PDB file of C-alpha atoms in Angstrom:
ATOM      1  CA  UNK A   1     118.448  77.965  -3.066  1.00 47.00           C
ATOM      2  CA  UNK A   2     115.946  80.771  -3.584  1.00 52.00           C
ATOM      3  CA  UNK A   3     114.418  80.315  -6.993  1.00 51.00           C
ATOM      4  CA  UNK A   4     112.333  83.123  -8.436  1.00 50.00           C
ATOM      5  CA  UNK A   5     110.184  82.172 -11.456  1.00 50.00           C
ATOM      6  CA  UNK A   6     110.072  85.801 -12.613  1.00 50.00           C
ATOM      7  CA  UNK A   7     113.814  86.268 -12.994  1.00 48.00           C
ATOM      8  CA  UNK A   8     116.166  84.651 -15.423  1.00 45.00           C
ATOM      9  CA  UNK A   9     119.842  85.015 -15.999  1.00 45.00           C
ATOM     10  CA  UNK A  10     121.225  86.759 -19.023  1.00 43.00           C
ATOM     11  CA  UNK A  11     124.564  87.926 -20.253  1.00 48.00           C
ATOM     12  CA  UNK A  12     125.127  91.325 -18.678  1.00 54.00           C
ATOM     13  CA  UNK A  13     122.381  92.868 -16.574  1.00 50.00           C
ATOM     14  CA  UNK A  14     119.659  90.532 -15.282  1.00 51.00           C
ATOM     15  CA  UNK A  15     116.317  90.552 -17.042  1.00 52.00           C
ATOM     16  CA  UNK A  16     113.198  90.619 -14.923  1.00 51.00           C
ATOM     17  CA  UNK A  17     110.131  88.981 -16.370  1.00 54.00           C
ATOM     18  CA  UNK A  18     107.038  90.840 -15.193  1.00 57.00           C
ATOM     19  CA  UNK A  19     103.601  89.323 -15.052  1.00 67.00           C
ATOM     20  CA  UNK A  20     101.429  90.634 -17.868  1.00 77.00           C
ATOM     21  CA  UNK A  21      98.708  92.203 -15.679  1.00 80.00           C
ATOM     22  CA  UNK A  22     101.264  94.062 -13.582  1.00 83.00           C
ATOM     23  CA  UNK A  23     102.904  95.493 -16.683  1.00 85.00           C
ATOM     24  CA  UNK A  24      99.568  96.553 -18.164  1.00 87.00           C
ATOM     25  CA  UNK A  25      98.645  98.318 -14.943  1.00 89.00           C
ATOM     26  CA  UNK A  26     101.985 100.100 -14.767  1.00 91.00           C
ATOM     27  CA  UNK A  27     101.716 101.192 -18.402  1.00 91.00           C
ATOM     28  CA  UNK A  28      98.202 102.531 -17.821  1.00 92.00           C
ATOM     29  CA  UNK A  29      99.462 104.649 -14.928  1.00 95.00           C
ATOM     30  CA  UNK A  30     102.435 105.826 -17.011  1.00 94.00           C
ATOM     31  CA  UNK A  31     100.143 106.728 -19.918  1.00 95.00           C
ATOM     32  CA  UNK A  32      97.838 108.585 -17.573  1.00 96.00           C
ATOM     33  CA  UNK A  33     100.725 110.642 -16.239  1.00 97.00           C
ATOM     34  CA  UNK A  34     102.479 111.464 -19.514  1.00 97.00           C
ATOM     35  CA  UNK A  35      99.202 111.717 -21.449  1.00 96.00           C
ATOM     36  CA  UNK A  36      97.811 114.360 -19.105  1.00 96.00           C
ATOM     37  CA  UNK A  37      97.800 117.704 -20.920  1.00 95.00           C
ATOM     38  CA  UNK A  38      98.844 119.712 -17.882  1.00 96.00           C
ATOM     39  CA  UNK A  39     101.753 117.386 -17.146  1.00 96.00           C
ATOM     40  CA  UNK A  40     102.802 117.387 -20.798  1.00 96.00           C
ATOM     41  CA  UNK A  41     102.643 121.180 -21.053  1.00 95.00           C
ATOM     42  CA  UNK A  42     104.509 121.799 -17.811  1.00 96.00           C
ATOM     43  CA  UNK A  43     107.169 119.089 -17.926  1.00 96.00           C
ATOM     44  CA  UNK A  44     107.413 118.132 -21.607  1.00 95.00           C
ATOM     45  CA  UNK A  45     109.544 121.100 -22.677  1.00 95.00           C
ATOM     46  CA  UNK A  46     112.118 120.107 -20.043  1.00 95.00           C
ATOM     47  CA  UNK A  47     112.819 116.833 -21.839  1.00 95.00           C
ATOM     48  CA  UNK A  48     115.193 116.633 -24.775  1.00 94.00           C
ATOM     49  CA  UNK A  49     113.570 115.664 -28.074  1.00 93.00           C
ATOM     50  CA  UNK A  50     115.164 112.210 -27.892  1.00 94.00           C
ATOM     51  CA  UNK A  51     113.844 111.679 -24.359  1.00 96.00           C
ATOM     52  CA  UNK A  52     110.360 112.880 -25.308  1.00 96.00           C
ATOM     53  CA  UNK A  53     110.367 110.606 -28.367  1.00 95.00           C
ATOM     54  CA  UNK A  54     111.367 107.627 -26.198  1.00 95.00           C
ATOM     55  CA  UNK A  55     108.423 108.216 -23.876  1.00 96.00           C
ATOM     56  CA  UNK A  56     106.068 108.710 -26.839  1.00 96.00           C
ATOM     57  CA  UNK A  57     107.329 105.557 -28.529  1.00 94.00           C
ATOM     58  CA  UNK A  58     106.715 103.409 -25.441  1.00 92.00           C
ATOM     59  CA  UNK A  59     103.215 104.870 -25.134  1.00 93.00           C
ATOM     60  CA  UNK A  60     102.435 104.374 -28.829  1.00 93.00           C
ATOM     61  CA  UNK A  61     103.811 100.826 -28.991  1.00 90.00           C
ATOM     62  CA  UNK A  62     101.723  99.791 -26.008  1.00 89.00           C
ATOM     63  CA  UNK A  63      98.433 101.113 -27.375  1.00 91.00           C
ATOM     64  CA  UNK A  64      98.434 104.605 -25.920  1.00 93.00           C
ATOM     65  CA  UNK A  65      98.755 106.652 -29.114  1.00 95.00           C
ATOM     66  CA  UNK A  66      96.429 109.492 -28.017  1.00 96.00           C
ATOM     67  CA  UNK A  67      98.509 109.883 -24.859  1.00 96.00           C
ATOM     68  CA  UNK A  68     101.704 109.849 -26.937  1.00 96.00           C
ATOM     69  CA  UNK A  69     100.292 112.652 -29.095  1.00 96.00           C
ATOM     70  CA  UNK A  70      99.315 114.701 -26.032  1.00 97.00           C
ATOM     71  CA  UNK A  71     102.767 114.164 -24.539  1.00 96.00           C
ATOM     72  CA  UNK A  72     104.550 115.305 -27.704  1.00 96.00           C
ATOM     73  CA  UNK A  73     102.240 118.305 -28.140  1.00 96.00           C
ATOM     74  CA  UNK A  74     103.261 119.454 -24.657  1.00 95.00           C
ATOM     75  CA  UNK A  75     106.919 118.745 -25.288  1.00 95.00           C
ATOM     76  CA  UNK A  76     106.969 120.408 -28.708  1.00 94.00           C
ATOM     77  CA  UNK A  77     105.453 123.612 -27.337  1.00 91.00           C
ATOM     78  CA  UNK A  78     108.948 124.441 -26.103  1.00 90.00           C
ATOM     79  CA  UNK A  79     110.768 123.462 -29.309  1.00 89.00           C
ATOM     80  CA  UNK A  80     112.460 125.970 -31.543  1.00 88.00           C
ATOM     81  CA  UNK A  81     114.776 126.211 -34.530  1.00 85.00           C
ATOM     82  CA  UNK A  82     116.948 123.108 -34.555  1.00 85.00           C
ATOM     83  CA  UNK A  83     114.686 120.860 -32.483  1.00 90.00           C
ATOM     84  CA  UNK A  84     113.158 117.650 -33.866  1.00 89.00           C
ATOM     85  CA  UNK A  85     109.557 118.808 -33.564  1.00 89.00           C
ATOM     86  CA  UNK A  86     110.108 122.138 -35.329  1.00 89.00           C
ATOM     87  CA  UNK A  87     109.566 122.048 -39.080  1.00 86.00           C
ATOM     88  CA  UNK A  88     110.608 124.284 -41.937  1.00 82.00           C
ATOM     89  CA  UNK A  89     109.250 122.201 -44.820  1.00 74.00           C
ATOM     90  CA  UNK A  90     105.903 123.281 -46.245  1.00 66.00           C
ATOM     91  CA  UNK A  91     106.088 126.485 -44.213  1.00 62.00           C
ATOM     92  CA  UNK A  92     104.904 129.403 -46.327  1.00 70.00           C
ATOM     93  CA  UNK A  93     106.703 132.087 -44.323  1.00 70.00           C
ATOM     94  CA  UNK A  94     109.969 130.161 -44.253  1.00 75.00           C
ATOM     95  CA  UNK A  95     110.301 130.790 -40.526  1.00 83.00           C
ATOM     96  CA  UNK A  96     109.304 127.271 -39.552  1.00 86.00           C
ATOM     97  CA  UNK A  97     106.768 126.126 -36.987  1.00 84.00           C
ATOM     98  CA  UNK A  98     106.260 123.726 -34.126  1.00 90.00           C
ATOM     99  CA  UNK A  99     104.548 120.560 -35.339  1.00 91.00           C
ATOM    100  CA  UNK A 100     100.771 120.888 -35.244  1.00 90.00           C
ATOM    101  CA  UNK A 101      98.408 118.202 -33.917  1.00 91.00           C
ATOM    102  CA  UNK A 102      98.077 116.437 -37.284  1.00 93.00           C
ATOM    103  CA  UNK A 103     101.838 116.437 -37.842  1.00 92.00           C
ATOM    104  CA  UNK A 104     102.433 115.075 -34.353  1.00 94.00           C
ATOM    105  CA  UNK A 105      99.809 112.349 -34.879  1.00 95.00           C
ATOM    106  CA  UNK A 106     101.590 111.264 -38.087  1.00 94.00           C
ATOM    107  CA  UNK A 107     104.932 111.398 -36.283  1.00 93.00           C
ATOM    108  CA  UNK A 108     103.573 109.120 -33.533  1.00 95.00           C
ATOM    109  CA  UNK A 109     102.402 106.644 -36.181  1.00 94.00           C
ATOM    110  CA  UNK A 110     105.972 106.574 -37.518  1.00 92.00           C
ATOM    111  CA  UNK A 111     107.378 106.033 -34.002  1.00 90.00           C
ATOM    112  CA  UNK A 112     105.052 103.075 -33.547  1.00 88.00           C
ATOM    113  CA  UNK A 113     105.882 101.478 -36.912  1.00 87.00           C
TER     114      UNK A 113
END
């Protein structure tokens, strides 16, 4: 019998247990990619708000909050009207605006809570 100490059975799909150092390394690479301003600006608007929030949440929960903010700034640059990162509250002109850096930073804190 081939026994693998990093796998365990579960109900439904199998769960893979990853060694801590491997996961940290993979998360650092992921944060570097999504937290890069050019990547965020060029690819972020192509993600739905829910998808972008999922990426930002993983980054924020794993200690990469600045990268999560950069990612959402790039994503939100393409938001308009009914999108999650477009606000009407506290907007003097009533036309709404894309979340600014401070608003995105607060939003990331909420995602990580």
